[in-house]
One Martini backbone bead per residue (centre of mass of N, CA, C, O) as a GRO file, in nm:
protein
  108
    1MET     BB    1  -1.280   3.582   1.792
    2SER     BB    2  -1.144   3.708   1.496
    3GLY     BB    3  -0.999   3.968   1.398
    4ILE     BB    4  -1.143   4.223   1.222
    5ALA     BB    5  -1.389   4.424   1.253
    6LYS     BB    6  -1.694   4.485   1.083
    7THR     BB    7  -1.768   4.811   1.019
    8PRO     BB    8  -1.926   5.081   0.972
    9GLU     BB    9  -1.981   5.377   0.903
   10PRO     BB   10  -1.936   5.652   1.040
   11PRO     BB   11  -2.075   5.674   1.328
   12TYR     BB   12  -1.952   5.517   1.631
   13TYR     BB   13  -1.878   5.288   1.901
   14ALA     BB   14  -1.625   5.238   2.159
   15VAL     BB   15  -1.529   4.975   2.385
   16ILE     BB   16  -1.260   4.985   2.618
   17PHE     BB   17  -1.110   4.691   2.763
   18SER     BB   18  -0.878   4.689   3.023
   19SER     BB   19  -0.665   4.419   3.167
   20GLN     BB   20  -0.580   4.250   3.478
   21ARG     BB   21  -0.520   3.944   3.603
   22THR     BB   22  -0.560   3.693   3.788
   23LYS     BB   23  -0.498   3.401   3.909
   24GLY     BB   24  -0.639   3.194   3.725
   25ASN     BB   25  -0.946   3.112   3.584
   26LYS     BB   26  -1.235   3.069   3.729
   27GLY     BB   27  -1.425   3.066   3.452
   28TYR     BB   28  -1.346   3.290   3.245
   29GLY     BB   29  -1.353   3.169   2.956
   30ILE     BB   30  -1.651   3.088   2.953
   31MET     BB   31  -1.765   3.374   3.011
   32ALA     BB   32  -1.637   3.524   2.775
   33ASP     BB   33  -1.785   3.363   2.556
   34LYS     BB   34  -2.074   3.428   2.653
   35MET     BB   35  -2.051   3.742   2.622
   36VAL     BB   36  -2.004   3.749   2.320
   37GLU     BB   37  -2.259   3.602   2.238
   38LEU     BB   38  -2.458   3.798   2.379
   39ALA     BB   39  -2.366   4.066   2.254
   40SER     BB   40  -2.426   3.975   1.950
   41GLN     BB   41  -2.756   3.989   2.031
   42GLN     BB   42  -2.753   4.284   2.056
   43LYS     BB   43  -2.864   4.579   2.020
   44GLY     BB   44  -2.605   4.750   1.831
   45PHE     BB   45  -2.410   4.542   1.758
   46LEU     BB   46  -2.089   4.524   1.555
   47GLY     BB   47  -1.835   4.419   1.734
   48VAL     BB   48  -1.508   4.241   1.801
   49GLU     BB   49  -1.195   4.277   1.985
   50SER     BB   50  -0.915   4.058   2.098
   51ALA     BB   51  -0.643   4.066   2.348
   52ARG     BB   52  -0.387   3.845   2.507
   53ASP     BB   53  -0.155   3.822   2.758
   54GLU     BB   54   0.007   3.778   3.050
   55GLY     BB   55  -0.082   4.095   3.145
   56LEU     BB   56  -0.278   4.193   2.897
   57GLY     BB   57  -0.609   4.303   2.820
   58ILE     BB   58  -0.804   4.366   2.509
   59THR     BB   59  -1.137   4.495   2.453
   60VAL     BB   60  -1.333   4.573   2.159
   61SER     BB   61  -1.643   4.724   2.128
   62TYR     BB   62  -1.918   4.774   1.899
   63TRP     BB   63  -2.153   5.054   1.854
   64ASP     BB   64  -2.436   5.253   1.754
   65SER     BB   65  -2.481   5.347   2.067
   66LEU     BB   66  -2.519   5.459   2.387
   67GLU     BB   67  -2.773   5.293   2.446
   68SER     BB   68  -2.654   5.012   2.381
   69ILE     BB   69  -2.439   5.023   2.598
   70LYS     BB   70  -2.627   5.055   2.839
   71ASP     BB   71  -2.787   4.794   2.795
   72TRP     BB   72  -2.543   4.607   2.829
   73LYS     BB   73  -2.456   4.694   3.111
   74GLU     BB   74  -2.763   4.602   3.225
   75ASN     BB   75  -2.735   4.322   3.176
   76SER     BB   76  -2.777   4.057   3.383
   77ALA     BB   77  -2.543   3.870   3.289
   78HIS     BB   78  -2.329   4.094   3.275
   79ARG     BB   79  -2.343   4.169   3.577
   80VAL     BB   80  -2.230   3.906   3.680
   81ALA     BB   81  -1.956   3.933   3.537
   82GLN     BB   82  -1.872   4.199   3.665
   83ASP     BB   83  -1.868   4.099   3.958
   84LYS     BB   84  -1.657   3.871   3.914
   85GLY     BB   85  -1.436   4.055   3.814
   86LYS     BB   86  -1.408   4.217   4.089
   87THR     BB   87  -1.369   3.941   4.281
   88GLU     BB   88  -1.175   3.733   4.073
   89TRP     BB   89  -1.028   3.830   3.774
   90TYR     BB   90  -0.929   4.131   3.863
   91LYS     BB   91  -0.694   4.361   3.950
   92ASN     BB   92  -0.752   4.546   3.691
   93PHE     BB   93  -0.938   4.820   3.519
   94SER     BB   94  -1.055   4.965   3.201
   95LEU     BB   95  -1.303   5.206   3.077
   96ARG     BB   96  -1.386   5.308   2.740
   97VAL     BB   97  -1.566   5.566   2.562
   98CYS     BB   98  -1.599   5.602   2.203
   99LYS     BB   99  -1.599   5.801   1.918
  100VAL     BB  100  -1.624   5.716   1.584
  101GLU     BB  101  -1.523   5.922   1.296
  102ARG     BB  102  -1.285   5.733   1.183
  103HIS     BB  103  -1.178   5.499   0.920
  104ASN     BB  104  -0.925   5.251   0.826
  105PHE     BB  105  -0.835   5.011   0.569
  106PHE     BB  106  -0.628   4.717   0.527
  107GLY     BB  107  -0.599   4.470   0.257
  108MET     BB  108  -0.512   4.145   0.088
   0.00000   0.00000   0.00000
């Protein structure tokens, strides 16, 4: 998961997950990699971008529809990760779902 996601022409949806972690890894890195792999196999998945520093992590996943986002939220393996996030990995987090109506790219 590196670089800028290649998304189609709008409209599509972005799920913005911002978080602050607890101390220690506690299996977080392995689960995060598994979730990206699993999400990329889901119907409607368009791409993902993620960045984390010492205090804040932001992951943006892109989807073709609200239904695809709902299906991902309800995925059984993803639900396990969500539960562990609430009990072990995150001090706090925010989840936002947005409709992308316009995008511009620049690249050399």
